[in-house]
Amino acid sequence: AVFYGMLNGISISGTLTAITVVLAQHFEKRRATAYAVVFTVSALNTFLLPPLVELLLSTYGLYGTFLVLGAICLHTFPPGIAITSPDWMKPTRHKSQTKAAGTNRKGLPPEEAELASLQSKDLEANMNTAKDANALNNDTSKDACQALVAATEQKSSALSHSTDRDSLRNFVTIRFWVDSLSFSIMYLALSLFLTLAVDMAKDKGVSTMDAVFIFHAFSAGDVVFRGVSGLVLDSKFLSSDGVMLLGFILQGIGIEILAFTASFPWLILGSLVFGCGNGLRMPIAGVVLIGDFGLKALPIVFGGFALVCGLNVWIRAPLIGYFRDQQGAYDGVLHVLGACSFACVLLWVVRICFKAFADDNAFASAYK
């Protein structure tokens, strides 16, 4: 179990980080839509895998089912090899850099084009200086060339260290912890719902056969709104902050419906609303982080973000055990999740108001 947990954590964190970063590098104008498509397709397994697993269990047994599922997972290696960063993100060799500079700049996003042009000019100047030094072929010129190369390398090293320090500073910013804790609460609510939904429904008098439809209602809302979120963001109908706010509102309402009602139709409705809120936010973690920290810092920031979100696994078991032992029901767990959801609503309202206030001040100062 420990080995499987380690393997699962490494694979999930590595896959999510790679997919999030590579998609962000390839898509700029329709980035949110790209995320939405990927996460919507991945969510379709909630409809396909349960009946498949049931069929495999009845046909091959437990160990045979694990073997078949493992073989299915191994089929992701060939397409995984094809996933790579775009050409303009890859480092080029020194001797071919100036030759391909003009071509590479065509693939750059607008904010990188000017920087690439300046780098190309600096490189050409350094190479011309080196050629002149070789032509003169005397000790003084050689010393000057060596000094120039050493200064260039020192400057590049200092810039690299400065960039690393700036990336690490992101982990102590309020923005990072707002983003990380918000998505951590979202993932915690999702995992607890998937763990407790059937038992919770049975405690409220719903049969096991009917309780399965709670998952179907949740999955329907989740899948549909994963696709909607990308279109909403790219069409500028809502900002990423607005989508986060709306998602937490729906999550809080859906969870409280599940906590307060024992009627099967209302349980279906609560699951549907909860699924809609989850689907809205699930694909946009990369969009939110890029908006706060930029594309270059995304790989490092997303790694820390995934670590914080993964820490909620230490909360699930104590939270479930406490309310089950003390109250004999899961309503307390749902109320805790609902309170956390509405706390996030207030947090994102404050964030949106703060951004609007800052934008108004910037606009006013620009026209003074």
CSV table of C-alpha atoms in Angstrom, one decimal:
chain,number,residue,atom,x,y,z
A,1,ALA,CA,0.0,0.0,0.0
A,2,VAL,CA,2.8,2.4,0.9
A,3,PHE,CA,4.6,1.6,-2.4
A,4,TYR,CA,1.4,2.1,-4.4
A,5,GLY,CA,0.8,5.4,-2.6
A,6,MET,CA,4.3,6.7,-3.5
A,7,LEU,CA,3.9,5.6,-7.1
A,8,ASN,CA,0.5,7.1,-7.3
A,9,GLY,CA,1.6,10.4,-5.9
A,10,ILE,CA,4.7,10.6,-8.2
A,11,SER,CA,2.7,9.8,-11.3
A,12,ILE,CA,-0.2,12.1,-10.6
A,13,SER,CA,2.0,15.1,-9.6
A,14,GLY,CA,4.3,14.5,-12.6
A,15,THR,CA,1.5,14.1,-15.1
A,16,LEU,CA,-0.5,17.1,-13.9
A,17,THR,CA,2.5,19.3,-13.8
A,18,ALA,CA,3.7,18.3,-17.3
A,19,ILE,CA,0.3,18.5,-18.9
A,20,THR,CA,-0.4,21.9,-17.3
A,21,VAL,CA,2.9,23.4,-18.3
A,22,VAL,CA,3.0,22.0,-21.9
A,23,LEU,CA,-0.5,23.1,-22.7
A,24,ALA,CA,0.2,26.6,-21.4
A,25,GLN,CA,3.3,26.7,-23.7
A,26,HIS,CA,1.5,25.6,-26.8
A,27,PHE,CA,-1.7,27.6,-26.3
A,28,GLU,CA,-1.9,31.3,-25.6
A,29,LYS,CA,-5.1,32.7,-27.1
A,30,ARG,CA,-7.3,29.7,-26.4
A,31,ARG,CA,-5.4,28.4,-23.4
A,32,ALA,CA,-8.5,28.0,-21.1
A,33,THR,CA,-10.4,26.1,-23.9
A,34,ALA,CA,-7.4,23.8,-24.3
A,35,TYR,CA,-7.4,23.0,-20.6
A,36,ALA,CA,-11.2,22.5,-20.7
A,37,VAL,CA,-11.0,20.0,-23.5
A,38,VAL,CA,-8.3,17.9,-21.9
A,39,PHE,CA,-10.0,17.8,-18.5
A,40,THR,CA,-13.5,17.2,-20.0
A,41,VAL,CA,-12.2,14.2,-22.0
A,42,SER,CA,-10.5,12.9,-18.9
A,43,ALA,CA,-13.7,13.2,-16.9
A,44,LEU,CA,-15.5,10.9,-19.3
A,45,ASN,CA,-14.0,8.0,-17.4
A,46,THR,CA,-16.5,8.5,-14.7
A,47,PHE,CA,-19.1,7.1,-17.1
A,48,LEU,CA,-16.9,4.5,-18.8
A,49,LEU,CA,-14.7,3.0,-16.0
A,50,PRO,CA,-17.3,1.9,-13.4
A,51,PRO,CA,-19.1,-0.5,-15.7
A,52,LEU,CA,-15.8,-1.6,-17.2
A,53,VAL,CA,-14.4,-2.4,-13.8
A,54,GLU,CA,-17.5,-4.3,-12.8
A,55,LEU,CA,-17.3,-6.3,-16.0
A,56,LEU,CA,-13.6,-7.1,-15.4
A,57,LEU,CA,-14.2,-8.1,-11.7
A,58,SER,CA,-17.0,-10.5,-12.7
A,59,THR,CA,-14.9,-12.0,-15.5
A,60,TYR,CA,-11.3,-12.0,-14.3
A,61,GLY,CA,-11.5,-11.4,-10.5
A,62,LEU,CA,-9.6,-8.8,-8.5
A,63,TYR,CA,-6.0,-9.6,-9.6
A,64,GLY,CA,-6.9,-10.0,-13.2
A,65,THR,CA,-8.7,-6.7,-13.1
A,66,PHE,CA,-5.6,-5.0,-11.8
A,67,LEU,CA,-3.5,-6.6,-14.5
A,68,VAL,CA,-5.9,-5.3,-17.2
A,69,LEU,CA,-6.1,-1.8,-15.8
A,70,GLY,CA,-2.3,-1.8,-15.6
A,71,ALA,CA,-2.1,-2.8,-19.2
A,72,ILE,CA,-4.5,0.0,-20.1
A,73,CYS,CA,-2.3,2.5,-18.2
A,74,LEU,CA,0.8,1.3,-20.1
A,75,HIS,CA,-0.8,2.3,-23.4
A,76,THR,CA,-0.4,5.9,-22.4
A,77,PHE,CA,3.4,5.7,-22.8
A,78,PRO,CA,3.5,6.1,-26.6
A,79,PRO,CA,1.4,9.3,-26.8
A,80,GLY,CA,3.2,10.5,-23.6
A,81,ILE,CA,6.5,10.4,-25.5
A,82,ALA,CA,5.0,12.7,-28.2
A,83,ILE,CA,4.2,15.4,-25.6
A,84,THR,CA,6.9,18.0,-25.7
A,85,SER,CA,7.4,21.7,-25.3
A,86,PRO,CA,7.2,23.9,-28.4
A,87,ASP,CA,10.4,24.7,-30.4
A,88,TRP,CA,10.6,28.3,-29.1
A,89,MET,CA,10.9,26.9,-25.5
A,90,LYS,CA,13.7,24.6,-26.2
A,91,PRO,CA,17.4,25.7,-25.8
A,92,THR,CA,19.3,25.9,-29.1
A,93,ARG,CA,23.0,25.2,-29.6
A,94,HIS,CA,25.4,28.1,-29.7
A,95,LYS,CA,26.6,27.6,-33.2
A,96,SER,CA,23.2,27.5,-34.7
A,97,GLN,CA,21.5,30.0,-32.5
A,98,THR,CA,22.1,33.1,-34.6
A,99,LYS,CA,21.2,31.3,-37.8
A,100,ALA,CA,17.8,30.2,-36.5
A,101,ALA,CA,17.0,33.3,-34.4
A,102,GLY,CA,14.7,34.8,-37.0
A,103,THR,CA,12.9,31.6,-37.6
A,104,ASN,CA,12.5,30.8,-33.9
A,105,ARG,CA,11.1,34.3,-33.2
A,106,LYS,CA,8.2,33.6,-35.4
A,107,GLY,CA,6.9,31.1,-33.0
A,108,LEU,CA,7.3,33.3,-29.9
A,109,PRO,CA,4.4,34.8,-28.1
A,110,PRO,CA,4.3,38.6,-28.3
A,111,GLU,CA,5.7,39.3,-24.9
A,112,GLU,CA,8.8,37.2,-25.7
A,113,ALA,CA,9.6,38.5,-29.2
A,114,GLU,CA,11.5,41.7,-28.1
A,115,LEU,CA,13.6,39.7,-25.5
A,116,ALA,CA,14.6,37.2,-28.2
A,117,SER,CA,15.6,39.9,-30.6
A,118,LEU,CA,17.8,41.6,-27.9
A,119,GLN,CA,19.4,38.2,-27.1
A,120,SER,CA,20.1,37.5,-30.8
A,121,LYS,CA,21.8,40.9,-31.2
A,122,ASP,CA,23.9,40.4,-28.1
A,123,LEU,CA,25.0,37.0,-29.4
A,124,GLU,CA,25.9,38.3,-32.8
A,125,ALA,CA,27.9,41.1,-31.2
A,126,ASN,CA,29.8,38.7,-29.0
A,127,MET,CA,30.5,36.3,-31.9
A,128,ASN,CA,31.8,39.2,-34.1
A,129,THR,CA,34.1,40.3,-31.3
A,130,ALA,CA,35.4,36.8,-31.0
A,131,LYS,CA,36.0,36.6,-34.7
A,132,ASP,CA,37.9,39.9,-34.7
A,133,ALA,CA,40.1,38.6,-31.8
A,134,ASN,CA,40.9,35.5,-33.8
A,135,ALA,CA,41.8,37.6,-36.8
A,136,LEU,CA,44.2,39.8,-34.9
A,137,ASN,CA,45.7,36.7,-33.3
A,138,ASN,CA,47.8,38.4,-30.6
A,139,ASP,CA,48.0,37.9,-26.9
A,140,THR,CA,46.2,41.2,-26.1
A,141,SER,CA,43.2,40.3,-28.3
A,142,LYS,CA,43.0,36.8,-26.9
A,143,ASP,CA,43.0,38.2,-23.3
A,144,ALA,CA,40.3,40.6,-24.2
A,145,CYS,CA,38.2,37.9,-25.8
A,146,GLN,CA,38.6,35.6,-22.8
A,147,ALA,CA,37.6,38.5,-20.5
A,148,LEU,CA,34.5,39.1,-22.6
A,149,VAL,CA,33.5,35.5,-22.5
A,150,ALA,CA,34.1,35.3,-18.7
A,151,ALA,CA,32.0,38.4,-18.1
A,152,THR,CA,29.2,37.1,-20.3
A,153,GLU,CA,29.2,33.8,-18.4
A,154,GLN,CA,29.2,35.5,-15.1
A,155,LYS,CA,26.3,37.8,-16.1
A,156,SER,CA,24.3,34.8,-17.3
A,157,SER,CA,25.0,32.9,-14.1
A,158,ALA,CA,23.9,35.8,-12.0
A,159,LEU,CA,20.7,36.2,-14.0
A,160,SER,CA,20.0,32.5,-13.6
A,161,HIS,CA,20.4,32.7,-9.8
A,162,SER,CA,18.3,35.8,-9.7
A,163,THR,CA,15.5,34.0,-11.6
A,164,ASP,CA,15.6,31.0,-9.3
A,165,ARG,CA,15.4,33.3,-6.2
A,166,ASP,CA,12.4,35.1,-7.7
A,167,SER,CA,10.6,31.8,-8.4
A,168,LEU,CA,11.2,30.7,-4.8
A,169,ARG,CA,9.9,34.0,-3.5
A,170,ASN,CA,6.5,33.1,-5.0
A,171,PHE,CA,6.0,30.5,-2.4
A,172,VAL,CA,5.7,33.1,0.4
A,173,THR,CA,3.3,35.4,-1.4
A,174,ILE,CA,-0.4,35.7,-0.4
A,175,ARG,CA,-1.5,35.0,-3.9
A,176,PHE,CA,0.2,31.5,-3.9
A,177,TRP,CA,-1.5,30.5,-0.6
A,178,VAL,CA,-4.9,31.8,-1.7
A,179,ASP,CA,-4.6,29.8,-4.9
A,180,SER,CA,-3.2,26.7,-3.3
A,181,LEU,CA,-5.6,26.6,-0.3
A,182,SER,CA,-8.6,27.3,-2.5
A,183,PHE,CA,-7.9,24.4,-4.8
A,184,SER,CA,-6.9,22.2,-1.8
A,185,ILE,CA,-10.4,22.7,-0.4
A,186,MET,CA,-11.9,21.9,-3.8
A,187,TYR,CA,-9.9,18.7,-4.0
A,188,LEU,CA,-10.7,17.8,-0.4
A,189,ALA,CA,-14.5,18.3,-1.0
A,190,LEU,CA,-14.3,16.2,-4.2
A,191,SER,CA,-12.4,13.3,-2.5
A,192,LEU,CA,-14.7,13.2,0.5
A,193,PHE,CA,-17.8,13.3,-1.6
A,194,LEU,CA,-16.6,10.4,-3.7
A,195,THR,CA,-15.7,8.5,-0.5
A,196,LEU,CA,-18.9,9.1,1.4
A,197,ALA,CA,-21.7,9.6,-1.1
A,198,VAL,CA,-23.1,6.0,-1.0
A,199,ASP,CA,-22.8,5.6,2.8
A,200,MET,CA,-24.3,9.1,3.3
A,201,ALA,CA,-27.3,8.2,1.0
A,202,LYS,CA,-27.8,4.9,2.8
A,203,ASP,CA,-27.8,6.7,6.1
A,204,LYS,CA,-30.6,8.9,4.8
A,205,GLY,CA,-32.7,5.9,3.7
A,206,VAL,CA,-31.7,5.6,0.1
A,207,SER,CA,-31.1,2.1,-1.3
A,208,THR,CA,-27.7,1.2,-2.6
A,209,MET,CA,-29.0,0.8,-6.2
A,210,ASP,CA,-30.5,4.3,-6.1
A,211,ALA,CA,-27.4,5.8,-4.4
A,212,VAL,CA,-25.4,5.1,-7.6
A,213,PHE,CA,-27.4,7.8,-9.4
A,214,ILE,CA,-25.9,10.4,-7.0
A,215,PHE,CA,-22.6,9.8,-8.8
A,216,HIS,CA,-24.2,10.1,-12.2
A,217,ALA,CA,-25.8,13.4,-11.3
A,218,PHE,CA,-22.5,14.7,-10.0
A,219,SER,CA,-20.6,13.4,-13.1
A,220,ALA,CA,-23.1,15.0,-15.5
A,221,GLY,CA,-22.7,18.5,-13.9
A,222,ASP,CA,-18.9,18.1,-13.6
A,223,VAL,CA,-18.3,17.0,-17.3
A,224,VAL,CA,-20.6,19.7,-18.8
A,225,PHE,CA,-19.2,22.6,-16.8
A,226,ARG,CA,-15.6,21.5,-17.4
A,227,GLY,CA,-16.3,22.3,-21.0
A,228,VAL,CA,-18.2,25.5,-20.2
A,229,SER,CA,-15.4,27.0,-18.1
A,230,GLY,CA,-13.0,27.2,-21.0
A,231,LEU,CA,-15.5,28.9,-23.2
A,232,VAL,CA,-16.5,31.4,-20.5
A,233,LEU,CA,-12.9,32.4,-19.8
A,234,ASP,CA,-11.7,32.7,-23.4
A,235,SER,CA,-14.9,34.7,-24.4
A,236,LYS,CA,-14.0,37.1,-21.6
A,237,PHE,CA,-17.5,36.6,-20.1
A,238,LEU,CA,-16.0,36.0,-16.7
A,239,SER,CA,-12.4,36.3,-15.4
A,240,SER,CA,-10.6,33.4,-13.7
A,241,ASP,CA,-11.4,35.0,-10.4
A,242,GLY,CA,-15.1,35.2,-11.2
A,243,VAL,CA,-15.1,31.6,-12.2
A,244,MET,CA,-13.4,30.6,-9.0
A,245,LEU,CA,-16.0,32.6,-7.0
A,246,LEU,CA,-19.0,31.1,-8.9
A,247,GLY,CA,-17.5,27.6,-8.5
A,248,PHE,CA,-17.2,28.0,-4.7
A,249,ILE,CA,-20.8,29.4,-4.4
A,250,LEU,CA,-22.1,26.3,-6.3
A,251,GLN,CA,-20.0,24.0,-4.2
A,252,GLY,CA,-21.2,25.5,-0.9
A,253,ILE,CA,-24.8,25.4,-2.0
A,254,GLY,CA,-24.6,21.8,-3.3
A,255,ILE,CA,-22.9,20.5,-0.1
A,256,GLU,CA,-25.4,22.1,2.2
A,257,ILE,CA,-28.3,20.7,0.2
A,258,LEU,CA,-26.7,17.2,0.7
A,259,ALA,CA,-26.3,17.9,4.5
A,260,PHE,CA,-29.8,19.2,5.2
A,261,THR,CA,-32.0,17.0,3.1
A,262,ALA,CA,-32.9,13.3,3.2
A,263,SER,CA,-35.1,13.3,0.1
A,264,PHE,CA,-33.6,11.4,-2.8
A,265,PRO,CA,-34.6,14.1,-5.5
A,266,TRP,CA,-32.9,16.7,-3.4
A,267,LEU,CA,-29.8,14.6,-3.0
A,268,ILE,CA,-29.7,14.3,-6.8
A,269,LEU,CA,-30.0,18.1,-7.1
A,270,GLY,CA,-27.3,18.8,-4.5
A,271,SER,CA,-25.0,16.4,-6.3
A,272,LEU,CA,-25.7,18.0,-9.6
A,273,VAL,CA,-25.0,21.6,-8.2
A,274,PHE,CA,-21.9,20.4,-6.5
A,275,GLY,CA,-20.7,18.8,-9.8
A,276,CYS,CA,-21.3,22.0,-11.7
A,277,GLY,CA,-19.2,24.0,-9.2
A,278,ASN,CA,-16.4,21.4,-9.3
A,279,GLY,CA,-16.4,21.3,-13.1
A,280,LEU,CA,-16.1,25.0,-13.4
A,281,ARG,CA,-12.8,25.2,-11.4
A,282,MET,CA,-11.2,21.9,-12.2
A,283,PRO,CA,-9.6,22.9,-15.6
A,284,ILE,CA,-8.4,26.4,-14.7
A,285,ALA,CA,-5.7,25.9,-12.1
A,286,GLY,CA,-3.1,26.6,-14.7
A,287,VAL,CA,-4.9,29.7,-15.9
A,288,VAL,CA,-5.1,31.1,-12.4
A,289,LEU,CA,-1.4,30.4,-11.6
A,290,ILE,CA,-0.3,31.9,-15.0
A,291,GLY,CA,-2.3,35.0,-14.3
A,292,ASP,CA,-0.7,35.4,-10.9
A,293,PHE,CA,2.9,34.3,-11.6
A,294,GLY,CA,3.5,34.2,-15.3
A,295,LEU,CA,4.3,31.3,-17.7
A,296,LYS,CA,8.0,31.1,-16.9
A,297,ALA,CA,7.4,30.5,-13.2
A,298,LEU,CA,4.7,28.0,-13.8
A,299,PRO,CA,6.7,24.7,-13.5
A,300,ILE,CA,8.1,25.5,-10.1
A,301,VAL,CA,5.0,27.2,-8.8
A,302,PHE,CA,2.8,24.4,-9.9
A,303,GLY,CA,5.0,21.9,-8.1
A,304,GLY,CA,4.6,23.7,-4.8
A,305,PHE,CA,0.9,24.1,-5.6
A,306,ALA,CA,0.5,20.4,-6.1
A,307,LEU,CA,2.3,19.7,-2.8
A,308,VAL,CA,0.0,21.9,-0.8
A,309,CYS,CA,-3.1,20.4,-2.5
A,310,GLY,CA,-1.8,16.9,-1.8
A,311,LEU,CA,-1.5,17.6,2.0
A,312,ASN,CA,-5.3,17.3,2.3
A,313,VAL,CA,-4.9,13.5,2.4
A,314,TRP,CA,-3.9,13.8,6.0
A,315,ILE,CA,-7.2,15.5,6.9
A,316,ARG,CA,-9.7,13.1,5.3
A,317,ALA,CA,-9.4,10.1,7.7
A,318,PRO,CA,-9.5,12.1,11.0
A,319,LEU,CA,-12.3,14.2,9.8
A,320,ILE,CA,-14.4,11.2,8.7
A,321,GLY,CA,-13.6,9.2,11.8
A,322,TYR,CA,-14.4,12.1,14.2
A,323,PHE,CA,-17.9,12.8,13.0
A,324,ARG,CA,-18.7,9.2,12.4
A,325,ASP,CA,-17.7,8.3,15.9
A,326,GLN,CA,-19.2,11.3,17.6
A,327,GLN,CA,-22.4,11.8,15.7
A,328,GLY,CA,-22.9,8.5,13.8
A,329,ALA,CA,-23.4,10.4,10.6
A,330,TYR,CA,-21.5,12.4,7.9
A,331,ASP,CA,-23.6,15.6,8.1
A,332,GLY,CA,-20.8,17.2,10.2
A,333,VAL,CA,-18.3,16.5,7.5
A,334,LEU,CA,-20.5,18.2,5.0
A,335,HIS,CA,-21.1,21.2,7.2
A,336,VAL,CA,-17.3,21.6,7.6
A,337,LEU,CA,-16.8,21.5,3.8
A,338,GLY,CA,-19.7,23.9,3.4
A,339,ALA,CA,-18.2,26.4,5.8
A,340,CYS,CA,-14.8,26.1,4.1
A,341,SER,CA,-16.5,26.7,0.7
A,342,PHE,CA,-18.3,29.9,1.9
A,343,ALA,CA,-15.0,31.1,3.5
A,344,CYS,CA,-13.4,30.8,0.1
A,345,VAL,CA,-16.4,32.7,-1.4
A,346,LEU,CA,-15.5,35.6,1.0
A,347,LEU,CA,-11.8,35.3,0.2
A,348,TRP,CA,-12.4,35.5,-3.6
A,349,VAL,CA,-14.9,38.4,-3.2
A,350,VAL,CA,-12.2,40.3,-1.3
A,351,ARG,CA,-9.6,39.4,-4.0
A,352,ILE,CA,-11.9,40.6,-6.8
A,353,CYS,CA,-12.7,43.9,-5.0
A,354,PHE,CA,-9.0,44.5,-4.2
A,355,LYS,CA,-8.1,44.0,-7.9
A,356,ALA,CA,-10.9,46.3,-9.0
A,357,PHE,CA,-9.7,48.9,-6.6
A,358,ALA,CA,-6.1,48.6,-7.8
A,359,ASP,CA,-7.2,48.9,-11.4
A,360,ASP,CA,-9.2,52.0,-10.7
A,361,ASN,CA,-6.3,53.7,-9.0
A,362,ALA,CA,-4.0,52.8,-11.9
A,363,PHE,CA,-6.5,54.1,-14.4
A,364,ALA,CA,-6.9,57.4,-12.4
A,365,SER,CA,-3.2,57.9,-12.0
A,366,ALA,CA,-2.7,57.4,-15.8
A,367,TYR,CA,-4.9,60.3,-16.7
A,368,LYS,CA,-3.7,62.8,-14.1
